[in-house]
Amino acid sequence: MPTAHKKPVVVVTRKLPDAVETRMRELFDARLNVDDKAMSQAELAEAAKTAHVLVPTVTDRIDRSLISQFGPQLKLIANFGTGVDNIDLDTARVRGIIVTNTPGVLTEDTADMTMALILAVPRRLAEGTALLKDTRRHWPGWSPTWMLGHRIYGKRLGIIGMGRIGQAVARRAKAFGLQIHYHNRRRVSEDIEQELEATYWDSLDQMLARMDILSVNCPHTPATYHLLSARRLKLLKPSAYVVNTARGEVIDENELARMIEAGAIAGAGLDVFEHEPAVNPKLLASDRVVALPHMGSATVEGRVDMGEKVIINIKTFLDGHNPPDRVHAAMF
Ligand code: 8YV
């Protein structure tokens, strides 16, 4: 730990909102990334040699090799983000390093984005706007059979992962008249099921075969990697839509792209991709895919709240207490 006169060194790997950086400067010897250029593994290793706390984001790979190069004074990884699949939690634990994240504050924003995609794909929003904005194409005017999408009211929504975000999606979807179905490691409480009028499926396979729209809202862990495998994607109805605002790795992206191209899946709304920032070109080429560059929690309010959570976790830890958002591998 730093002495009473010296502020702790906190390395922040990406540019954060101004208000967050200002507060970090006041509290810590904050090493900020003003250019917001993603740091290489070598740059991360160099910075982590002298840091007391590391604040990474989803774009940093905090793996075993990197952690082994940390200086012995580095005892906290305060992730700016809820998903911690970018961090080797087991190695951190073995080295006595605490990991925290930022749960809760991005729930509503991510659920909004999920709902936006649930609406955008069946109703062809991106296609419609692209057409009007393309000056090479001419809109001849309204026609009764033109740009027809599909109604979402009354359809079945299957939510994979009924945690905070899954439930927030269900609340919104219910207001739009969708029937809520879900698959989760554990069944949620009866109260929540009743509030959401949600049907639990113990068997993911059986749920998949019956859904009109699927929403992925579970974390990426070794157990959920390619949960929607080629075999499972084939269980979907050809009229089904897939929405993913969680992590790309949960879906076999190549197979999804192939099936959409072949007309075996009706379309997809994707905010996350398996090999970010790369996106399968077949997905980008398809009119039936609405693709967004990982914007689920991208609101000014959300990012400030995330920064505030990071600061609270660091402060609490440095004051000798258990930080509120400590994560353990067993939680995922
Ligand atoms: C963040 C996210 O933008 O928090 C998460 O898990 O996926 C995103 O909403 C990103 O992870 C920040 O590191």
CSV table of C-alpha atoms and ligand atoms in Angstrom, one decimal:
chain,number,residue,atom,x,y,z
A,1,MET,CA,0.0,0.0,0.0
A,2,PRO,CA,1.2,3.6,-0.6
A,3,THR,CA,2.3,5.7,2.3
A,4,ALA,CA,0.1,8.4,3.9
A,5,HIS,CA,1.7,11.1,1.7
A,6,LYS,CA,1.7,9.2,-1.5
A,7,LYS,CA,-1.5,8.6,-3.4
A,8,PRO,CA,-2.1,5.1,-4.8
A,9,VAL,CA,-1.3,4.7,-8.5
A,10,VAL,CA,-4.4,3.8,-10.4
A,11,VAL,CA,-3.9,2.9,-14.0
A,12,VAL,CA,-7.0,3.4,-16.2
A,13,THR,CA,-6.7,1.8,-19.6
A,14,ARG,CA,-9.2,3.8,-21.6
A,15,LYS,CA,-10.6,7.3,-21.6
A,16,LEU,CA,-13.4,7.7,-19.1
A,17,PRO,CA,-16.0,10.5,-18.9
A,18,ASP,CA,-14.5,13.8,-17.7
A,19,ALA,CA,-16.3,13.9,-14.4
A,20,VAL,CA,-15.0,10.4,-13.6
A,21,GLU,CA,-11.4,11.3,-14.5
A,22,THR,CA,-11.5,14.6,-12.6
A,23,ARG,CA,-12.6,12.7,-9.4
A,24,MET,CA,-10.0,10.0,-10.0
A,25,ARG,CA,-7.3,12.7,-10.3
A,26,GLU,CA,-8.4,14.2,-7.0
A,27,LEU,CA,-8.4,10.9,-5.1
A,28,PHE,CA,-5.6,8.9,-6.7
A,29,ASP,CA,-2.3,9.2,-8.6
A,30,ALA,CA,-4.4,8.4,-11.7
A,31,ARG,CA,-2.6,7.4,-14.8
A,32,LEU,CA,-5.2,8.2,-17.5
A,33,ASN,CA,-5.4,7.3,-21.2
A,34,VAL,CA,-6.1,10.7,-22.7
A,35,ASP,CA,-5.8,9.4,-26.3
A,36,ASP,CA,-8.1,6.5,-25.6
A,37,LYS,CA,-5.9,4.3,-27.7
A,38,ALA,CA,-6.3,0.6,-26.6
A,39,MET,CA,-3.1,-0.5,-24.8
A,40,SER,CA,-1.1,-3.4,-26.1
A,41,GLN,CA,-0.3,-6.4,-23.8
A,42,ALA,CA,3.3,-5.0,-23.4
A,43,GLU,CA,2.0,-1.5,-22.5
A,44,LEU,CA,-0.4,-3.0,-19.9
A,45,ALA,CA,2.4,-5.1,-18.4
A,46,GLU,CA,4.6,-2.0,-18.2
A,47,ALA,CA,1.9,0.1,-16.5
A,48,ALA,CA,0.9,-2.7,-14.1
A,49,LYS,CA,4.5,-2.9,-12.8
A,50,THR,CA,4.0,0.2,-10.6
A,51,ALA,CA,0.2,0.3,-10.3
A,52,HIS,CA,-1.7,-0.4,-7.1
A,53,VAL,CA,-5.0,-0.7,-8.9
A,54,LEU,CA,-5.7,-1.5,-12.5
A,55,VAL,CA,-9.0,-0.3,-14.2
A,56,PRO,CA,-9.4,-2.2,-17.4
A,57,THR,CA,-12.4,-2.5,-19.8
A,58,VAL,CA,-13.8,-5.1,-22.1
A,59,THR,CA,-11.0,-4.3,-24.7
A,60,ASP,CA,-8.2,-5.4,-22.3
A,61,ARG,CA,-7.2,-9.0,-22.0
A,62,ILE,CA,-6.1,-9.5,-18.4
A,63,ASP,CA,-4.9,-13.1,-18.8
A,64,ARG,CA,-2.5,-15.3,-16.9
A,65,SER,CA,0.6,-14.1,-18.7
A,66,LEU,CA,-0.2,-10.5,-18.0
A,67,ILE,CA,-1.2,-11.0,-14.4
A,68,SER,CA,2.2,-12.9,-13.8
A,69,GLN,CA,3.9,-9.6,-14.8
A,70,PHE,CA,2.0,-7.5,-12.3
A,71,GLY,CA,4.1,-5.8,-9.5
A,72,PRO,CA,3.4,-7.4,-6.1
A,73,GLN,CA,1.7,-4.1,-4.9
A,74,LEU,CA,-1.1,-4.6,-7.4
A,75,LYS,CA,-4.0,-6.1,-5.4
A,76,LEU,CA,-7.1,-4.8,-7.1
A,77,ILE,CA,-8.5,-5.0,-10.6
A,78,ALA,CA,-11.5,-2.7,-10.7
A,79,ASN,CA,-13.1,-3.5,-14.0
A,80,PHE,CA,-15.0,-0.7,-15.8
A,81,GLY,CA,-17.8,-3.0,-16.9
A,82,THR,CA,-20.0,-5.8,-15.6
A,83,GLY,CA,-18.8,-8.6,-17.8
A,84,VAL,CA,-15.5,-10.0,-16.4
A,85,ASP,CA,-14.8,-12.5,-19.2
A,86,ASN,CA,-11.8,-10.3,-20.1
A,87,ILE,CA,-10.1,-11.2,-16.8
A,88,ASP,CA,-8.6,-14.6,-15.7
A,89,LEU,CA,-10.4,-14.7,-12.4
A,90,ASP,CA,-8.7,-17.9,-11.2
A,91,THR,CA,-5.2,-16.6,-11.7
A,92,ALA,CA,-6.2,-13.3,-10.0
A,93,ARG,CA,-7.5,-15.3,-7.0
A,94,VAL,CA,-4.4,-17.4,-6.7
A,95,ARG,CA,-2.3,-14.3,-6.7
A,96,GLY,CA,-4.5,-12.7,-4.0
A,97,ILE,CA,-5.8,-10.0,-6.3
A,98,ILE,CA,-9.4,-8.9,-5.8
A,99,VAL,CA,-11.6,-8.2,-8.9
A,100,THR,CA,-14.6,-5.9,-8.9
A,101,ASN,CA,-17.1,-5.0,-11.6
A,102,THR,CA,-19.9,-2.5,-12.1
A,103,PRO,CA,-23.2,-4.4,-11.9
A,104,GLY,CA,-26.7,-2.8,-11.8
A,105,VAL,CA,-25.9,0.7,-13.2
A,106,LEU,CA,-26.1,-0.5,-16.9
A,107,THR,CA,-29.1,-2.8,-16.5
A,108,GLU,CA,-31.8,-0.4,-17.9
A,109,ASP,CA,-29.6,1.0,-20.7
A,110,THR,CA,-28.7,-2.5,-21.9
A,111,ALA,CA,-32.3,-3.6,-21.6
A,112,ASP,CA,-33.4,-0.6,-23.7
A,113,MET,CA,-30.9,-1.5,-26.4
A,114,THR,CA,-32.1,-5.1,-26.4
A,115,MET,CA,-35.7,-3.9,-26.7
A,116,ALA,CA,-34.7,-1.6,-29.5
A,117,LEU,CA,-33.2,-4.5,-31.4
A,118,ILE,CA,-36.3,-6.7,-30.7
A,119,LEU,CA,-38.3,-4.0,-32.4
A,120,ALA,CA,-35.8,-3.0,-35.1
A,121,VAL,CA,-35.2,-6.4,-36.7
A,122,PRO,CA,-38.7,-7.7,-37.3
A,123,ARG,CA,-39.9,-4.2,-38.3
A,124,ARG,CA,-36.9,-3.6,-40.6
A,125,LEU,CA,-35.9,-0.2,-39.2
A,126,ALA,CA,-32.4,-0.2,-40.4
A,127,GLU,CA,-33.4,-1.2,-43.9
A,128,GLY,CA,-36.0,1.5,-44.1
A,129,THR,CA,-33.7,4.3,-43.0
A,130,ALA,CA,-30.8,3.1,-45.2
A,131,LEU,CA,-33.1,3.1,-48.2
A,132,LEU,CA,-34.3,6.7,-47.6
A,133,LYS,CA,-30.8,7.9,-47.0
A,134,ASP,CA,-29.3,6.2,-50.1
A,135,THR,CA,-29.5,8.9,-52.7
A,136,ARG,CA,-28.9,6.3,-55.5
A,137,ARG,CA,-32.2,4.7,-54.6
A,138,HIS,CA,-35.5,6.3,-55.2
A,139,TRP,CA,-38.5,5.9,-52.9
A,140,PRO,CA,-41.5,5.8,-55.2
A,141,GLY,CA,-43.9,6.3,-52.3
A,142,TRP,CA,-46.2,4.2,-50.1
A,143,SER,CA,-47.4,0.8,-51.2
A,144,PRO,CA,-49.6,-1.7,-49.3
A,145,THR,CA,-47.2,-4.6,-49.8
A,146,TRP,CA,-43.9,-2.9,-49.5
A,147,MET,CA,-41.3,-3.3,-46.6
A,148,LEU,CA,-43.5,-5.6,-44.7
A,149,GLY,CA,-42.0,-6.9,-41.5
A,150,HIS,CA,-43.5,-9.0,-38.8
A,151,ARG,CA,-45.7,-8.2,-35.8
A,152,ILE,CA,-44.1,-8.7,-32.4
A,153,TYR,CA,-47.3,-8.4,-30.3
A,154,GLY,CA,-48.4,-11.8,-29.1
A,155,LYS,CA,-45.1,-13.5,-30.2
A,156,ARG,CA,-43.0,-15.7,-27.9
A,157,LEU,CA,-39.8,-14.1,-26.6
A,158,GLY,CA,-37.2,-16.6,-25.2
A,159,ILE,CA,-34.7,-15.0,-22.8
A,160,ILE,CA,-31.5,-16.8,-22.2
A,161,GLY,CA,-30.2,-15.6,-18.8
A,162,MET,CA,-32.8,-14.2,-16.4
A,163,GLY,CA,-30.5,-12.0,-14.3
A,164,ARG,CA,-30.9,-8.3,-13.8
A,165,ILE,CA,-30.8,-7.5,-17.5
A,166,GLY,CA,-32.9,-10.4,-18.6
A,167,GLN,CA,-35.6,-9.4,-16.2
A,168,ALA,CA,-35.4,-5.7,-17.3
A,169,VAL,CA,-35.8,-6.9,-20.9
A,170,ALA,CA,-38.8,-9.1,-19.9
A,171,ARG,CA,-40.5,-6.1,-18.2
A,172,ARG,CA,-40.2,-4.1,-21.4
A,173,ALA,CA,-41.2,-6.9,-23.7
A,174,LYS,CA,-44.3,-7.7,-21.6
A,175,ALA,CA,-45.5,-4.1,-22.1
A,176,PHE,CA,-45.2,-4.7,-25.8
A,177,GLY,CA,-47.4,-7.7,-25.6
A,178,LEU,CA,-44.7,-10.4,-26.0
A,179,GLN,CA,-45.1,-13.7,-24.1
A,180,ILE,CA,-42.1,-14.2,-21.9
A,181,HIS,CA,-40.2,-17.5,-21.8
A,182,TYR,CA,-36.8,-18.0,-20.2
A,183,HIS,CA,-34.0,-20.4,-19.6
A,184,ASN,CA,-31.6,-19.8,-16.7
A,185,ARG,CA,-29.3,-21.9,-14.6
A,186,ARG,CA,-31.7,-21.4,-11.7
A,187,ARG,CA,-35.4,-20.8,-11.9
A,188,VAL,CA,-36.2,-17.3,-10.6
A,189,SER,CA,-38.6,-16.7,-7.7
A,190,GLU,CA,-42.3,-17.3,-8.0
A,191,ASP,CA,-42.9,-13.6,-7.4
A,192,ILE,CA,-40.7,-12.6,-10.3
A,193,GLU,CA,-42.3,-15.3,-12.6
A,194,GLN,CA,-45.7,-14.0,-11.7
A,195,GLU,CA,-44.8,-10.3,-12.2
A,196,LEU,CA,-43.4,-11.1,-15.7
A,197,GLU,CA,-45.9,-13.8,-16.5
A,198,ALA,CA,-42.8,-15.8,-17.5
A,199,THR,CA,-42.6,-19.5,-18.4
A,200,TYR,CA,-39.5,-21.3,-17.3
A,201,TRP,CA,-37.8,-23.9,-19.5
A,202,ASP,CA,-35.4,-26.2,-17.9
A,203,SER,CA,-34.4,-27.5,-21.3
A,204,LEU,CA,-32.9,-24.8,-23.5
A,205,ASP,CA,-33.3,-27.1,-26.5
A,206,GLN,CA,-37.0,-27.4,-26.0
A,207,MET,CA,-37.4,-23.6,-25.5
A,208,LEU,CA,-35.4,-22.8,-28.7
A,209,ALA,CA,-37.6,-24.9,-30.9
A,210,ARG,CA,-40.7,-22.9,-29.9
A,211,MET,CA,-39.6,-19.2,-29.8
A,212,ASP,CA,-40.2,-16.4,-32.3
A,213,ILE,CA,-37.5,-14.1,-30.9
A,214,LEU,CA,-34.6,-15.1,-28.8
A,215,SER,CA,-32.7,-12.7,-26.6
A,216,VAL,CA,-29.2,-13.6,-25.2
A,217,ASN,CA,-28.7,-11.9,-21.8
A,218,CYS,CA,-26.3,-14.3,-20.0
A,219,PRO,CA,-22.7,-13.7,-19.2
A,220,HIS,CA,-19.9,-15.3,-21.2
A,221,THR,CA,-18.2,-18.0,-19.2
A,222,PRO,CA,-16.6,-21.3,-20.1
A,223,ALA,CA,-20.1,-22.8,-19.6
A,224,THR,CA,-21.9,-20.4,-22.0
A,225,TYR,CA,-19.2,-20.3,-24.7
A,226,HIS,CA,-21.1,-21.2,-27.9
A,227,LEU,CA,-24.2,-22.0,-25.8
A,228,LEU,CA,-26.0,-21.3,-29.1
A,229,SER,CA,-23.9,-23.9,-31.0
A,230,ALA,CA,-24.5,-24.9,-34.6
A,231,ARG,CA,-26.6,-27.8,-33.3
A,232,ARG,CA,-28.8,-25.5,-31.1
A,233,LEU,CA,-29.2,-22.8,-33.8
A,234,LYS,CA,-30.6,-25.5,-36.0
A,235,LEU,CA,-33.4,-26.1,-33.5
A,236,LEU,CA,-34.8,-22.6,-34.1
A,237,LYS,CA,-37.7,-22.0,-36.4
A,238,PRO,CA,-36.7,-20.5,-39.8
A,239,SER,CA,-39.0,-17.5,-38.9
A,240,ALA,CA,-37.1,-16.8,-35.6
A,241,TYR,CA,-35.0,-13.8,-34.8
A,242,VAL,CA,-31.9,-13.7,-32.6
A,243,VAL,CA,-31.0,-10.7,-30.5
A,244,ASN,CA,-27.7,-10.5,-28.6
A,245,THR,CA,-26.6,-7.7,-26.3
A,246,ALA,CA,-24.5,-9.9,-24.0
A,247,ARG,CA,-21.3,-11.3,-25.5
A,248,GLY,CA,-20.6,-12.6,-29.0
A,249,GLU,CA,-18.9,-15.7,-27.7
A,250,VAL,CA,-22.2,-17.1,-26.5
A,251,ILE,CA,-23.3,-17.7,-30.2
A,252,ASP,CA,-21.4,-19.6,-32.9
A,253,GLU,CA,-21.2,-16.5,-35.0
A,254,ASN,CA,-20.1,-18.2,-38.2
A,255,GLU,CA,-23.0,-20.6,-38.1
A,256,LEU,CA,-25.5,-17.8,-37.3
A,257,ALA,CA,-24.2,-15.8,-40.3
A,258,ARG,CA,-24.4,-18.9,-42.5
A,259,MET,CA,-27.9,-19.7,-41.4
A,260,ILE,CA,-29.2,-16.1,-41.9
A,261,GLU,CA,-27.6,-16.1,-45.4
A,262,ALA,CA,-29.3,-19.4,-46.2
A,263,GLY,CA,-32.7,-18.2,-44.9
A,264,ALA,CA,-32.7,-20.7,-42.1
A,265,ILE,CA,-33.0,-18.0,-39.5
A,266,ALA,CA,-35.1,-14.9,-40.2
A,267,GLY,CA,-32.7,-12.2,-38.9
A,268,ALA,CA,-30.6,-11.0,-36.0
A,269,GLY,CA,-30.0,-7.9,-33.9
A,270,LEU,CA,-26.5,-7.9,-32.7
A,271,ASP,CA,-24.7,-5.4,-30.4
A,272,VAL,CA,-21.8,-7.8,-29.7
A,273,PHE,CA,-19.6,-10.1,-31.8
A,274,GLU,CA,-17.4,-13.1,-31.2
A,275,HIS,CA,-14.2,-11.5,-32.3
A,276,GLU,CA,-14.6,-7.8,-31.6
A,277,PRO,CA,-13.9,-5.5,-33.2
A,278,ALA,CA,-14.1,-7.8,-36.2
A,279,VAL,CA,-17.5,-8.7,-37.5
A,280,ASN,CA,-18.4,-11.5,-39.8
A,281,PRO,CA,-18.8,-9.9,-43.2
A,282,LYS,CA,-21.8,-12.1,-44.0
A,283,LEU,CA,-23.6,-10.4,-41.1
A,284,LEU,CA,-22.7,-7.0,-42.3
A,285,ALA,CA,-23.9,-7.8,-45.8
A,286,SER,CA,-27.3,-9.1,-44.7
A,287,ASP,CA,-30.3,-6.8,-44.8
A,288,ARG,CA,-31.8,-9.0,-42.1
A,289,VAL,CA,-29.1,-8.1,-39.6
A,290,VAL,CA,-29.1,-4.9,-37.5
A,291,ALA,CA,-25.5,-4.6,-36.2
A,292,LEU,CA,-24.3,-2.2,-33.6
A,293,PRO,CA,-20.8,-1.6,-32.3
A,294,HIS,CA,-21.2,-2.7,-28.7
A,295,MET,CA,-23.3,0.2,-27.6
A,296,GLY,CA,-25.6,-1.5,-25.1
A,297,SER,CA,-24.5,0.6,-22.1
A,298,ALA,CA,-23.3,3.6,-24.1
A,299,THR,CA,-25.2,6.4,-22.4
A,300,VAL,CA,-23.6,9.4,-20.8
A,301,GLU,CA,-25.5,8.6,-17.5
A,302,GLY,CA,-24.5,4.9,-17.6
A,303,ARG,CA,-20.8,5.6,-18.2
A,304,VAL,CA,-20.6,8.1,-15.4
A,305,ASP,CA,-22.4,5.7,-13.0
A,306,MET,CA,-20.0,3.0,-14.0
A,307,GLY,CA,-17.1,5.3,-13.2
A,308,GLU,CA,-18.6,6.1,-9.9
A,309,LYS,CA,-18.9,2.4,-9.1
A,310,VAL,CA,-15.3,1.9,-10.0
A,311,ILE,CA,-14.2,4.8,-7.7
A,312,ILE,CA,-16.3,3.4,-4.8
A,313,ASN,CA,-14.8,0.0,-5.2
A,314,ILE,CA,-11.3,1.4,-5.3
A,315,LYS,CA,-11.9,3.7,-2.3
A,316,THR,CA,-13.5,1.0,-0.2
A,317,PHE,CA,-10.7,-1.4,-1.0
A,318,LEU,CA,-7.9,1.2,-0.2
A,319,ASP,CA,-9.7,2.0,3.1
A,320,GLY,CA,-9.2,-1.6,4.1
A,321,HIS,CA,-12.8,-2.8,3.4
A,322,ASN,CA,-14.4,-5.4,1.2
A,323,PRO,CA,-15.3,-3.6,-2.0
A,324,PRO,CA,-19.1,-3.8,-2.7
A,325,ASP,CA,-18.8,-5.3,-6.2
A,326,ARG,CA,-16.3,-8.0,-5.6
A,327,VAL,CA,-16.6,-10.9,-8.0
A,328,HIS,CA,-15.8,-14.5,-7.5
A,329,ALA,CA,-15.4,-17.1,-10.3
A,330,ALA,CA,-18.2,-19.1,-8.7
A,331,MET,CA,-20.7,-16.3,-9.4
A,332,PHE,CA,-20.4,-16.8,-13.1
B,1,8YV,C1,-19.4,-2.1,-21.4
B,1,8YV,C2,-20.5,-4.4,-21.2
B,1,8YV,O1,-19.5,-1.1,-22.4
B,1,8YV,O2,-20.3,-4.0,-18.9
B,1,8YV,C3,-20.3,-4.8,-19.7
B,1,8YV,O3,-20.1,-6.0,-19.5
B,1,8YV,O4,-20.6,-5.3,-22.0
B,1,8YV,C4,-20.5,-3.1,-21.7
B,1,8YV,O5,-21.8,-2.6,-21.5
B,1,8YV,C5,-18.0,-2.7,-21.4
B,1,8YV,O6,-17.9,-4.0,-21.0
B,1,8YV,C6,-17.1,-1.8,-20.6
B,1,8YV,O7,-15.9,-2.5,-20.3
